Amino acid sequence: MAQLSQDCFASGATILSVEDAVAAITARFSPVHGTETVPLERADGRVLAADLVASLELPPFTNSAVDGYAVRGQDLPREEPQLFRVAGRLQAGSSAGLRPVAPGQAVRIFTGAPLPEGADTVFMQEDVRLDEAGRAVLPPGLKRGANVRPAGEDIEAGRVVLPANRWLRPQDVAVIAATGLTEIAVRRRVRVALFSNGDEIAEPGTARRDTQVYDSNRIMLAAMLRRIGCTVTDLGIRRDDAAQIAGVLKDAARSNDLILSSGGVSTGEGDYVKGAVESVGTLVFWRIAMKPGRPVAMGVIDGVPFIGLPGNPVASFVTFARIARPALLALAGAEWRQPPPLRVRALFAYRKKPARREYVRVHLRTGGDGVLEAAKFPREGAGLLSSLIDTDGVVELAEDATRVEPGQIVDCFTYASLL
Ligand code: AMP
Ligand code: MG
């Protein structure tokens, strides 16, 4: 279990900036310790447990990069095309016909086939003509070593190919497979307990009272958690009842690395989550200078971190992406950084309050001059699920900004980079 001291965050009711909140969390979470060995087919999205040292050089033997004709470098035609007798044929994967090339000979060779002894240059078949006698007419001007992939040119044996804590992507898994491995040690998954809060929240598939809305946050957050490799324990919907929530928190802290909730963290009288955290643990901060998403609770219960996201779906989405996700990746031990925002041209005018960061939902398109343009979703409510469906990302407006004018260049995070 991740151990977290009770005093590790800025405390009290201060309003934290997004940066400070993320820094406070990520700097102080210690990554989960356990490791497990998984088959390579299931390694994508996992966190590499130790440096991967190449046990095999890549490519493992010198081979041809093209379909063509292999010759000795010292035989290369200099001024005029020259005739070569074609001797032998080398298919990829076969060592049949692998014998030294004699002076003045060319060997028919295919992509990936090993270069025969003596040969160090390959002519592309497109550049070669065969005469009536079946001899290859090789043009002048080719550089020695052309179209050849020397052994080890990609990766030297013994080199660290992937550092420990790499959050594995398909191409990372590919390099592991290329060294011949079928399984790999990764950090264990982060265990997250997840619940929704609110008397007005109904479980999809059940009867809904007139005054209820179906729970959409929980399935969204569970999906976002799984995308970053977490195991999710579903704690369902919890009523507006501080004692019940306190019991759930205490219990979840026994077997999880983090507890995540949505709803019930504002300052309203109907918000019971903060009080529940305080009754069984410590509430360390609960407001972040961002919109949407100002009320975000952080807490510690028996050493286990708690993050309470706001209930409004858009606020839940944005605070998960910008606050909870970096924290969870730190817990997972993943070496990770948010890809930089795209620089896009705003097509809209916008006013904002200083001293908080704002996220504006936008649709992206390529303008006539090739520059990306951001059109603002016409409405702003933090409860509008449609605003997340019909947009491509969020424009992030810095704390000190107070307005955006059409034509201004702004930072935009696509959803693809936030999920
Ligand atoms: P709260 O943060 O509890 O004040 O909730 C703010 C708004 O978000 C209210 O309109 C809630 O009904 C709504 N809300 C809270 N939780 C959820 C949820 N799990 N799914 C959909 N809407 C929610
Ligand atoms: Mg509520």
JSON list of C-alpha atoms in Angstrom, two decimals, residues 236-350:
[
{"chain": "A", "resi": 236, "resn": "GLY", "atom": "CA", "xyz": [-21.41, 1.94, -6.05]},
{"chain": "A", "resi": 237, "resn": "ILE", "atom": "CA", "xyz": [-23.47, 4.99, -5.15]},
{"chain": "A", "resi": 238, "resn": "ARG", "atom": "CA", "xyz": [-23.31, 6.28, -1.59]},
{"chain": "A", "resi": 239, "resn": "ARG", "atom": "CA", "xyz": [-26.13, 8.27, -0.09]},
{"chain": "A", "resi": 240, "resn": "ASP", "atom": "CA", "xyz": [-25.76, 11.72, 1.44]},
{"chain": "A", "resi": 241, "resn": "ASP", "atom": "CA", "xyz": [-24.96, 10.28, 4.84]},
{"chain": "A", "resi": 242, "resn": "ALA", "atom": "CA", "xyz": [-21.64, 11.16, 6.51]},
{"chain": "A", "resi": 243, "resn": "ALA", "atom": "CA", "xyz": [-21.55, 8.10, 8.78]},
{"chain": "A", "resi": 244, "resn": "GLN", "atom": "CA", "xyz": [-22.14, 5.71, 5.91]},
{"chain": "A", "resi": 245, "resn": "ILE", "atom": "CA", "xyz": [-19.51, 7.39, 3.74]},
{"chain": "A", "resi": 246, "resn": "ALA", "atom": "CA", "xyz": [-17.05, 7.35, 6.66]},
{"chain": "A", "resi": 247, "resn": "GLY", "atom": "CA", "xyz": [-17.53, 3.59, 7.01]},
{"chain": "A", "resi": 248, "resn": "VAL", "atom": "CA", "xyz": [-16.99, 3.07, 3.30]},
{"chain": "A", "resi": 249, "resn": "LEU", "atom": "CA", "xyz": [-13.79, 5.14, 3.37]},
{"chain": "A", "resi": 250, "resn": "LYS", "atom": "CA", "xyz": [-12.34, 3.34, 6.37]},
{"chain": "A", "resi": 251, "resn": "ASP", "atom": "CA", "xyz": [-13.10, -0.02, 4.84]},
{"chain": "A", "resi": 252, "resn": "ALA", "atom": "CA", "xyz": [-11.75, 0.89, 1.38]},
{"chain": "A", "resi": 253, "resn": "ALA", "atom": "CA", "xyz": [-8.51, 2.14, 2.93]},
{"chain": "A", "resi": 254, "resn": "ARG", "atom": "CA", "xyz": [-7.69, -1.41, 4.00]},
{"chain": "A", "resi": 255, "resn": "SER", "atom": "CA", "xyz": [-7.17, -2.84, 0.56]},
{"chain": "A", "resi": 256, "resn": "ASN", "atom": "CA", "xyz": [-6.70, 0.02, -1.89]},
{"chain": "A", "resi": 257, "resn": "ASP", "atom": "CA", "xyz": [-3.95, 2.41, -2.92]},
{"chain": "A", "resi": 258, "resn": "LEU", "atom": "CA", "xyz": [-6.31, 5.30, -3.49]},
{"chain": "A", "resi": 259, "resn": "ILE", "atom": "CA", "xyz": [-9.97, 6.12, -2.95]},
{"chain": "A", "resi": 260, "resn": "LEU", "atom": "CA", "xyz": [-11.72, 8.21, -5.58]},
{"chain": "A", "resi": 261, "resn": "SER", "atom": "CA", "xyz": [-15.20, 9.68, -5.44]},
{"chain": "A", "resi": 262, "resn": "SER", "atom": "CA", "xyz": [-17.35, 12.21, -7.25]},
{"chain": "A", "resi": 263, "resn": "GLY", "atom": "CA", "xyz": [-19.95, 14.52, -5.77]},
{"chain": "A", "resi": 264, "resn": "GLY", "atom": "CA", "xyz": [-20.47, 15.92, -2.32]},
{"chain": "A", "resi": 265, "resn": "VAL", "atom": "CA", "xyz": [-17.29, 17.96, -1.97]},
{"chain": "A", "resi": 266, "resn": "SER", "atom": "CA", "xyz": [-18.61, 21.50, -2.44]},
{"chain": "A", "resi": 267, "resn": "THR", "atom": "CA", "xyz": [-19.32, 23.80, 0.43]},
{"chain": "A", "resi": 268, "resn": "GLY", "atom": "CA", "xyz": [-23.04, 23.18, 0.33]},
{"chain": "A", "resi": 269, "resn": "GLU", "atom": "CA", "xyz": [-24.90, 21.86, 3.35]},
{"chain": "A", "resi": 270, "resn": "GLY", "atom": "CA", "xyz": [-25.76, 18.76, 1.38]},
{"chain": "A", "resi": 271, "resn": "ASP", "atom": "CA", "xyz": [-22.09, 17.86, 0.96]},
{"chain": "A", "resi": 272, "resn": "TYR", "atom": "CA", "xyz": [-21.06, 15.07, 3.29]},
{"chain": "A", "resi": 273, "resn": "VAL", "atom": "CA", "xyz": [-17.89, 13.67, 1.79]},
{"chain": "A", "resi": 274, "resn": "LYS", "atom": "CA", "xyz": [-15.49, 16.20, 3.31]},
{"chain": "A", "resi": 275, "resn": "GLY", "atom": "CA", "xyz": [-16.91, 15.72, 6.77]},
{"chain": "A", "resi": 276, "resn": "ALA", "atom": "CA", "xyz": [-16.73, 11.96, 6.37]},
{"chain": "A", "resi": 277, "resn": "VAL", "atom": "CA", "xyz": [-13.04, 12.21, 5.42]},
{"chain": "A", "resi": 278, "resn": "GLU", "atom": "CA", "xyz": [-12.36, 14.37, 8.45]},
{"chain": "A", "resi": 279, "resn": "SER", "atom": "CA", "xyz": [-14.08, 11.91, 10.77]},
{"chain": "A", "resi": 280, "resn": "VAL", "atom": "CA", "xyz": [-11.87, 8.97, 9.77]},
{"chain": "A", "resi": 281, "resn": "GLY", "atom": "CA", "xyz": [-8.75, 10.71, 8.47]},
{"chain": "A", "resi": 282, "resn": "THR", "atom": "CA", "xyz": [-7.39, 14.09, 7.51]},
{"chain": "A", "resi": 283, "resn": "LEU", "atom": "CA", "xyz": [-8.74, 16.49, 4.95]},
{"chain": "A", "resi": 284, "resn": "VAL", "atom": "CA", "xyz": [-5.74, 18.25, 3.50]},
{"chain": "A", "resi": 285, "resn": "PHE", "atom": "CA", "xyz": [-7.10, 20.62, 0.96]},
{"chain": "A", "resi": 286, "resn": "TRP", "atom": "CA", "xyz": [-10.30, 21.02, -0.80]},
{"chain": "A", "resi": 287, "resn": "ARG", "atom": "CA", "xyz": [-10.24, 23.87, -3.25]},
{"chain": "A", "resi": 288, "resn": "ILE", "atom": "CA", "xyz": [-8.28, 24.29, -6.43]},
{"chain": "A", "resi": 289, "resn": "ALA", "atom": "CA", "xyz": [-8.18, 27.49, -8.43]},
{"chain": "A", "resi": 290, "resn": "MET", "atom": "CA", "xyz": [-9.68, 26.06, -11.57]},
{"chain": "A", "resi": 291, "resn": "LYS", "atom": "CA", "xyz": [-12.91, 26.15, -13.53]},
{"chain": "A", "resi": 292, "resn": "PRO", "atom": "CA", "xyz": [-14.63, 23.87, -13.94]},
{"chain": "A", "resi": 293, "resn": "GLY", "atom": "CA", "xyz": [-13.72, 21.95, -10.84]},
{"chain": "A", "resi": 294, "resn": "ARG", "atom": "CA", "xyz": [-12.99, 24.27, -7.94]},
{"chain": "A", "resi": 295, "resn": "PRO", "atom": "CA", "xyz": [-14.05, 21.89, -5.20]},
{"chain": "A", "resi": 296, "resn": "VAL", "atom": "CA", "xyz": [-11.56, 19.02, -5.19]},
{"chain": "A", "resi": 297, "resn": "ALA", "atom": "CA", "xyz": [-11.00, 17.26, -1.90]},
{"chain": "A", "resi": 298, "resn": "MET", "atom": "CA", "xyz": [-7.74, 15.59, -0.99]},
{"chain": "A", "resi": 299, "resn": "GLY", "atom": "CA", "xyz": [-7.40, 13.53, 2.10]},
{"chain": "A", "resi": 300, "resn": "VAL", "atom": "CA", "xyz": [-5.56, 10.74, 3.82]},
{"chain": "A", "resi": 301, "resn": "ILE", "atom": "CA", "xyz": [-7.28, 7.84, 5.55]},
{"chain": "A", "resi": 302, "resn": "ASP", "atom": "CA", "xyz": [-5.01, 5.40, 7.38]},
{"chain": "A", "resi": 303, "resn": "GLY", "atom": "CA", "xyz": [-2.16, 6.37, 5.07]},
{"chain": "A", "resi": 304, "resn": "VAL", "atom": "CA", "xyz": [-4.22, 5.94, 1.92]},
{"chain": "A", "resi": 305, "resn": "PRO", "atom": "CA", "xyz": [-4.86, 8.98, -0.26]},
{"chain": "A", "resi": 306, "resn": "PHE", "atom": "CA", "xyz": [-8.37, 10.08, -1.04]},
{"chain": "A", "resi": 307, "resn": "ILE", "atom": "CA", "xyz": [-9.39, 12.32, -3.92]},
{"chain": "A", "resi": 308, "resn": "GLY", "atom": "CA", "xyz": [-12.93, 13.68, -4.05]},
{"chain": "A", "resi": 309, "resn": "LEU", "atom": "CA", "xyz": [-13.89, 15.13, -7.41]},
{"chain": "A", "resi": 310, "resn": "PRO", "atom": "CA", "xyz": [-16.83, 17.46, -7.97]},
{"chain": "A", "resi": 311, "resn": "GLY", "atom": "CA", "xyz": [-20.10, 15.91, -9.09]},
{"chain": "A", "resi": 312, "resn": "ASN", "atom": "CA", "xyz": [-20.78, 17.91, -12.22]},
{"chain": "A", "resi": 313, "resn": "PRO", "atom": "CA", "xyz": [-19.76, 15.61, -15.07]},
{"chain": "A", "resi": 314, "resn": "VAL", "atom": "CA", "xyz": [-17.56, 18.14, -16.88]},
{"chain": "A", "resi": 315, "resn": "ALA", "atom": "CA", "xyz": [-15.88, 19.14, -13.64]},
{"chain": "A", "resi": 316, "resn": "SER", "atom": "CA", "xyz": [-15.33, 15.49, -12.78]},
{"chain": "A", "resi": 317, "resn": "PHE", "atom": "CA", "xyz": [-13.82, 14.88, -16.20]},
{"chain": "A", "resi": 318, "resn": "VAL", "atom": "CA", "xyz": [-11.47, 17.87, -16.17]},
{"chain": "A", "resi": 319, "resn": "THR", "atom": "CA", "xyz": [-10.32, 17.45, -12.57]},
{"chain": "A", "resi": 320, "resn": "PHE", "atom": "CA", "xyz": [-9.66, 13.78, -13.15]},
{"chain": "A", "resi": 321, "resn": "ALA", "atom": "CA", "xyz": [-7.59, 14.58, -16.23]},
{"chain": "A", "resi": 322, "resn": "ARG", "atom": "CA", "xyz": [-5.58, 17.42, -14.70]},
{"chain": "A", "resi": 323, "resn": "ILE", "atom": "CA", "xyz": [-5.35, 16.47, -11.01]},
{"chain": "A", "resi": 324, "resn": "ALA", "atom": "CA", "xyz": [-6.18, 12.83, -10.31]},
{"chain": "A", "resi": 325, "resn": "ARG", "atom": "CA", "xyz": [-4.55, 11.30, -13.36]},
{"chain": "A", "resi": 326, "resn": "PRO", "atom": "CA", "xyz": [-1.04, 12.69, -12.74]},
{"chain": "A", "resi": 327, "resn": "ALA", "atom": "CA", "xyz": [-1.39, 11.59, -9.11]},
{"chain": "A", "resi": 328, "resn": "LEU", "atom": "CA", "xyz": [-2.39, 8.08, -10.12]},
{"chain": "A", "resi": 329, "resn": "LEU", "atom": "CA", "xyz": [0.43, 7.80, -12.62]},
{"chain": "A", "resi": 330, "resn": "ALA", "atom": "CA", "xyz": [2.84, 8.80, -9.85]},
{"chain": "A", "resi": 331, "resn": "LEU", "atom": "CA", "xyz": [1.33, 6.08, -7.66]},
{"chain": "A", "resi": 332, "resn": "ALA", "atom": "CA", "xyz": [1.72, 3.61, -10.50]},
{"chain": "A", "resi": 333, "resn": "GLY", "atom": "CA", "xyz": [5.41, 4.52, -10.64]},
{"chain": "A", "resi": 334, "resn": "ALA", "atom": "CA", "xyz": [5.08, 5.54, -14.28]},
{"chain": "A", "resi": 335, "resn": "GLU", "atom": "CA", "xyz": [7.70, 7.83, -15.77]},
{"chain": "A", "resi": 336, "resn": "TRP", "atom": "CA", "xyz": [5.36, 10.22, -17.48]},
{"chain": "A", "resi": 337, "resn": "ARG", "atom": "CA", "xyz": [4.83, 13.78, -18.53]},
{"chain": "A", "resi": 338, "resn": "GLN", "atom": "CA", "xyz": [1.81, 15.51, -19.97]},
{"chain": "A", "resi": 339, "resn": "PRO", "atom": "CA", "xyz": [2.45, 16.05, -23.69]},
{"chain": "A", "resi": 340, "resn": "PRO", "atom": "CA", "xyz": [2.69, 19.79, -24.35]},
{"chain": "A", "resi": 341, "resn": "PRO", "atom": "CA", "xyz": [-0.48, 21.56, -25.44]},
{"chain": "A", "resi": 342, "resn": "LEU", "atom": "CA", "xyz": [-1.17, 22.34, -29.08]},
{"chain": "A", "resi": 343, "resn": "ARG", "atom": "CA", "xyz": [-0.93, 26.01, -30.01]},
{"chain": "A", "resi": 344, "resn": "VAL", "atom": "CA", "xyz": [-4.23, 26.83, -31.67]},
{"chain": "A", "resi": 345, "resn": "ARG", "atom": "CA", "xyz": [-6.00, 29.94, -32.90]},
{"chain": "A", "resi": 346, "resn": "ALA", "atom": "CA", "xyz": [-9.09, 30.84, -30.89]},
{"chain": "A", "resi": 347, "resn": "LEU", "atom": "CA", "xyz": [-12.15, 31.56, -33.00]},
{"chain": "A", "resi": 348, "resn": "PHE", "atom": "CA", "xyz": [-14.00, 32.93, -29.98]},
{"chain": "A", "resi": 349, "resn": "ALA", "atom": "CA", "xyz": [-14.02, 35.79, -27.51]},
{"chain": "A", "resi": 350, "resn": "TYR", "atom": "CA", "xyz": [-14.01, 34.88, -23.82]}
]
